[in-house]
PDB file of C-alpha atoms in Angstrom:
ATOM      1  CA  UNK A   1     179.108  82.321  88.069  1.00  0.00           C
ATOM      2  CA  UNK A   2     175.967  80.568  86.793  1.00  0.00           C
ATOM      3  CA  UNK A   3     172.625  80.383  88.574  1.00  0.00           C
ATOM      4  CA  UNK A   4     169.588  78.375  87.622  1.00  0.00           C
ATOM      5  CA  UNK A   5     166.814  80.534  86.092  1.00  0.00           C
ATOM      6  CA  UNK A   6     164.347  79.356  88.762  1.00  0.00           C
ATOM      7  CA  UNK A   7     164.809  77.514  92.071  1.00  0.00           C
ATOM      8  CA  UNK A   8     165.945  73.929  91.502  1.00  0.00           C
ATOM      9  CA  UNK A   9     164.608  71.805  94.351  1.00  0.00           C
ATOM     10  CA  UNK A  10     164.919  68.378  95.898  1.00  0.00           C
ATOM     11  CA  UNK A  11     162.149  66.886  98.052  1.00  0.00           C
ATOM     12  CA  UNK A  12     163.525  64.531 100.678  1.00  0.00           C
ATOM     13  CA  UNK A  13     161.295  62.644 103.086  1.00  0.00           C
ATOM     14  CA  UNK A  14     160.768  59.589 105.182  1.00  0.00           C
ATOM     15  CA  UNK A  15     157.369  58.244 106.135  1.00  0.00           C
ATOM     16  CA  UNK A  16     156.405  61.048 108.563  1.00  0.00           C
ATOM     17  CA  UNK A  17     159.019  63.773 108.140  1.00  0.00           C
ATOM     18  CA  UNK A  18     160.668  65.634 105.297  1.00  0.00           C
ATOM     19  CA  UNK A  19     162.039  68.762 103.751  1.00  0.00           C
ATOM     20  CA  UNK A  20     162.394  70.596 100.472  1.00  0.00           C
ATOM     21  CA  UNK A  21     165.755  72.173  99.678  1.00  0.00           C
ATOM     22  CA  UNK A  22     166.750  74.338  96.718  1.00  0.00           C
ATOM     23  CA  UNK A  23     170.105  74.946  95.050  1.00  0.00           C
ATOM     24  CA  UNK A  24     170.486  78.241  96.903  1.00  0.00           C
ATOM     25  CA  UNK A  25     169.752  76.777 100.338  1.00  0.00           C
ATOM     26  CA  UNK A  26     166.080  77.754 100.494  1.00  0.00           C
ATOM     27  CA  UNK A  27     163.259  75.372 101.290  1.00  0.00           C
ATOM     28  CA  UNK A  28     161.385  74.228 104.352  1.00  0.00           C
ATOM     29  CA  UNK A  29     160.881  71.331 106.772  1.00  0.00           C
ATOM     30  CA  UNK A  30     157.631  69.585 107.766  1.00  0.00           C
ATOM     31  CA  UNK A  31     156.322  66.819 109.998  1.00  0.00           C
ATOM     32  CA  UNK A  32     153.550  64.358 109.001  1.00  0.00           C
ATOM     33  CA  UNK A  33     151.975  66.595 106.329  1.00  0.00           C
ATOM     34  CA  UNK A  34     153.882  69.022 104.104  1.00  0.00           C
ATOM     35  CA  UNK A  35     151.017  71.555 103.987  1.00  0.00           C
ATOM     36  CA  UNK A  36     149.459  71.394 107.440  1.00  0.00           C
ATOM     37  CA  UNK A  37     152.505  70.912 109.663  1.00  0.00           C
ATOM     38  CA  UNK A  38     155.290  73.119 108.352  1.00  0.00           C
ATOM     39  CA  UNK A  39     158.061  73.600 110.878  1.00  0.00           C
ATOM     40  CA  UNK A  40     159.740  76.358 108.851  1.00  0.00           C
ATOM     41  CA  UNK A  41     158.306  78.727 106.199  1.00  0.00           C
ATOM     42  CA  UNK A  42     157.784  78.125 102.514  1.00  0.00           C
ATOM     43  CA  UNK A  43     156.436  80.391  99.792  1.00  0.00           C
ATOM     44  CA  UNK A  44     155.280  78.986  96.479  1.00  0.00           C
ATOM     45  CA  UNK A  45     157.099  81.655  94.473  1.00  0.00           C
ATOM     46  CA  UNK A  46     158.668  80.495  91.192  1.00  0.00           C
ATOM     47  CA  UNK A  47     161.243  83.318  91.144  1.00  0.00           C
ATOM     48  CA  UNK A  48     162.342  84.208  94.679  1.00  0.00           C
ATOM     49  CA  UNK A  49     163.769  81.705  97.114  1.00  0.00           C
ATOM     50  CA  UNK A  50     163.899  83.015 100.685  1.00  0.00           C
ATOM     51  CA  UNK A  51     165.525  80.612 103.138  1.00  0.00           C
ATOM     52  CA  UNK A  52     163.784  79.932 106.449  1.00  0.00           C
ATOM     53  CA  UNK A  53     166.690  77.783 107.650  1.00  0.00           C
ATOM     54  CA  UNK A  54     170.356  78.838 107.433  1.00  0.00           C
ATOM     55  CA  UNK A  55     173.710  77.543 108.665  1.00  0.00           C
ATOM     56  CA  UNK A  56     176.017  80.480 109.401  1.00  0.00           C
ATOM     57  CA  UNK A  57     179.767  80.200 109.928  1.00  0.00           C
ATOM     58  CA  UNK A  58     181.560  82.964 111.797  1.00  0.00           C
ATOM     59  CA  UNK A  59     185.272  83.527 112.148  1.00  0.00           C
ATOM     60  CA  UNK A  60     185.351  84.851 115.709  1.00  0.00           C
ATOM     61  CA  UNK A  61     188.816  86.384 115.339  1.00  0.00           C
ATOM     62  CA  UNK A  62     188.270  88.123 111.988  1.00  0.00           C
ATOM     63  CA  UNK A  63     184.613  88.975 112.616  1.00  0.00           C
ATOM     64  CA  UNK A  64     183.434  87.812 109.175  1.00  0.00           C
ATOM     65  CA  UNK A  65     180.313  85.695 108.796  1.00  0.00           C
ATOM     66  CA  UNK A  66     178.793  83.818 105.842  1.00  0.00           C
ATOM     67  CA  UNK A  67     176.312  81.050 105.066  1.00  0.00           C
ATOM     68  CA  UNK A  68     177.392  77.572 104.045  1.00  0.00           C
ATOM     69  CA  UNK A  69     174.788  77.751 101.233  1.00  0.00           C
ATOM     70  CA  UNK A  70     174.662  80.383  98.458  1.00  0.00           C
ATOM     71  CA  UNK A  71     171.780  82.250 100.127  1.00  0.00           C
ATOM     72  CA  UNK A  72     171.321  84.343 102.157  1.00  0.00           C
ATOM     73  CA  UNK A  73     174.919  85.465 102.673  1.00  0.00           C
ATOM     74  CA  UNK A  74     177.169  83.421 100.482  1.00  0.00           C
ATOM     75  CA  UNK A  75     180.268  84.965  98.985  1.00  0.00           C
ATOM     76  CA  UNK A  76     181.578  85.250  95.420  1.00  0.00           C
ATOM     77  CA  UNK A  77     183.425  81.938  95.450  1.00  0.00           C
ATOM     78  CA  UNK A  78     181.650  79.116  93.553  1.00  0.00           C
ATOM     79  CA  UNK A  79     179.308  76.650  95.214  1.00  0.00           C
ATOM     80  CA  UNK A  80     178.773  73.083  94.039  1.00  0.00           C
ATOM     81  CA  UNK A  81     175.294  71.700  94.775  1.00  0.00           C
ATOM     82  CA  UNK A  82     174.356  68.058  94.226  1.00  0.00           C
ATOM     83  CA  UNK A  83     170.768  66.873  94.554  1.00  0.00           C
ATOM     84  CA  UNK A  84     170.506  63.076  94.713  1.00  0.00           C
ATOM     85  CA  UNK A  85     167.939  60.453  95.622  1.00  0.00           C
ATOM     86  CA  UNK A  86     167.341  61.164  99.312  1.00  0.00           C
ATOM     87  CA  UNK A  87     170.097  63.719  99.899  1.00  0.00           C
ATOM     88  CA  UNK A  88     171.504  67.116  98.940  1.00  0.00           C
ATOM     89  CA  UNK A  89     175.128  68.236  99.293  1.00  0.00           C
ATOM     90  CA  UNK A  90     176.496  71.804  99.256  1.00  0.00           C
ATOM     91  CA  UNK A  91     180.257  72.253  98.796  1.00  0.00           C
ATOM     92  CA  UNK A  92     182.137  75.518  98.990  1.00  0.00           C
ATOM     93  CA  UNK A  93     185.624  76.859  99.604  1.00  0.00           C
ATOM     94  CA  UNK A  94     186.156  80.319 101.077  1.00  0.00           C
ATOM     95  CA  UNK A  95     187.931  82.105 103.926  1.00  0.00           C
ATOM     96  CA  UNK A  96     190.563  79.361 103.929  1.00  0.00           C
ATOM     97  CA  UNK A  97     187.988  76.650 104.671  1.00  0.00           C
ATOM     98  CA  UNK A  98     186.775  73.717 102.635  1.00  0.00           C
ATOM     99  CA  UNK A  99     183.080  73.458 103.584  1.00  0.00           C
ATOM    100  CA  UNK A 100     180.483  70.757 103.045  1.00  0.00           C
ATOM    101  CA  UNK A 101     176.858  70.382 104.153  1.00  0.00           C
ATOM    102  CA  UNK A 102     175.063  67.071 103.570  1.00  0.00           C
ATOM    103  CA  UNK A 103     171.322  66.875 104.306  1.00  0.00           C
ATOM    104  CA  UNK A 104     169.001  63.845 104.463  1.00  0.00           C
ATOM    105  CA  UNK A 105     166.125  62.212 106.383  1.00  0.00           C
ATOM    106  CA  UNK A 106     166.337  58.592 107.582  1.00  0.00           C
ATOM    107  CA  UNK A 107     163.248  56.804 106.186  1.00  0.00           C
ATOM    108  CA  UNK A 108     161.846  55.633 109.536  1.00  0.00           C
ATOM    109  CA  UNK A 109     162.871  58.681 111.626  1.00  0.00           C
ATOM    110  CA  UNK A 110     161.363  62.075 112.282  1.00  0.00           C
ATOM    111  CA  UNK A 111     164.626  63.975 112.092  1.00  0.00           C
ATOM    112  CA  UNK A 112     166.472  66.021 109.503  1.00  0.00           C
ATOM    113  CA  UNK A 113     170.162  65.154 109.508  1.00  0.00           C
ATOM    114  CA  UNK A 114     172.581  67.918 108.526  1.00  0.00           C
ATOM    115  CA  UNK A 115     176.265  66.987 108.530  1.00  0.00           C
ATOM    116  CA  UNK A 116     178.724  69.871 108.312  1.00  0.00           C
ATOM    117  CA  UNK A 117     182.351  69.241 107.466  1.00  0.00           C
ATOM    118  CA  UNK A 118     184.938  72.023 107.723  1.00  0.00           C
ATOM    119  CA  UNK A 119     188.585  71.625 106.725  1.00  0.00           C
ATOM    120  CA  UNK A 120     191.014  74.368 107.652  1.00  0.00           C
ATOM    121  CA  UNK A 121     193.374  75.037 104.730  1.00  0.00           C
ATOM    122  CA  UNK A 122     195.239  77.965 106.299  1.00  0.00           C
ATOM    123  CA  UNK A 123     197.689  76.061 108.515  1.00  0.00           C
ATOM    124  CA  UNK A 124     196.787  78.238 111.517  1.00  0.00           C
ATOM    125  CA  UNK A 125     194.442  77.612 114.423  1.00  0.00           C
ATOM    126  CA  UNK A 126     190.927  78.990 113.818  1.00  0.00           C
ATOM    127  CA  UNK A 127     188.202  80.115 116.232  1.00  0.00           C
ATOM    128  CA  UNK A 128     184.918  79.419 114.410  1.00  0.00           C
ATOM    129  CA  UNK A 129     181.247  79.311 115.378  1.00  0.00           C
ATOM    130  CA  UNK A 130     178.480  77.515 113.501  1.00  0.00           C
ATOM    131  CA  UNK A 131     174.917  78.715 114.099  1.00  0.00           C
ATOM    132  CA  UNK A 132     171.712  77.150 112.800  1.00  0.00           C
ATOM    133  CA  UNK A 133     169.024  79.788 112.311  1.00  0.00           C
ATOM    134  CA  UNK A 134     165.367  78.963 111.641  1.00  0.00           C
ATOM    135  CA  UNK A 135     162.159  80.932 111.387  1.00  0.00           C
ATOM    136  CA  UNK A 136     159.608  78.681 113.075  1.00  0.00           C
ATOM    137  CA  UNK A 137     156.136  78.387 111.530  1.00  0.00           C
ATOM    138  CA  UNK A 138     154.631  75.372 113.301  1.00  0.00           C
ATOM    139  CA  UNK A 139     151.528  75.287 111.095  1.00  0.00           C
ATOM    140  CA  UNK A 140     150.185  76.224 107.682  1.00  0.00           C
ATOM    141  CA  UNK A 141     151.670  79.740 107.400  1.00  0.00           C
ATOM    142  CA  UNK A 142     153.569  82.376 109.367  1.00  0.00           C
ATOM    143  CA  UNK A 143     150.747  84.915 109.341  1.00  0.00           C
ATOM    144  CA  UNK A 144     148.498  82.609 111.355  1.00  0.00           C
ATOM    145  CA  UNK A 145     151.043  81.136 113.757  1.00  0.00           C
ATOM    146  CA  UNK A 146     153.591  83.902 114.426  1.00  0.00           C
ATOM    147  CA  UNK A 147     151.505  85.666 117.111  1.00  0.00           C
ATOM    148  CA  UNK A 148     151.651  82.452 119.171  1.00  0.00           C
ATOM    149  CA  UNK A 149     155.328  81.587 118.803  1.00  0.00           C
ATOM    150  CA  UNK A 150     157.814  82.964 121.308  1.00  0.00           C
ATOM    151  CA  UNK A 151     161.461  81.975 120.981  1.00  0.00           C
TER     152      UNK A 151
END
């Protein structure tokens, strides 16, 4: 039931690719230059922490959906977040699932690796979907690039 008073972030990067991730799941991803070539949005706001990238899990039978990180749609169960040198791990247990998200960037690659682990604790077969949502920026800021991005 405790939150940090301000976003607590980890900057993870290789030589030409990286990302910033906060304890709530906010942050952004960039290529080559963290200011000029943002792939997803970032706001330099010391209080709010709006995620531009989210992993959603949906139970297709029950119809419930939540995020694997505390924001934007986490539930009331506790989250454990570990920032380390070159990685961040989110762990959570809810809806009968043990959930883990590990994020890192290989030093010589231009890829963000996100490993999701789900363990069903209910003893029954589950029908789940995992969706990765991003708001693309592809430049310095959304205001300048959004008129030119069609998804």
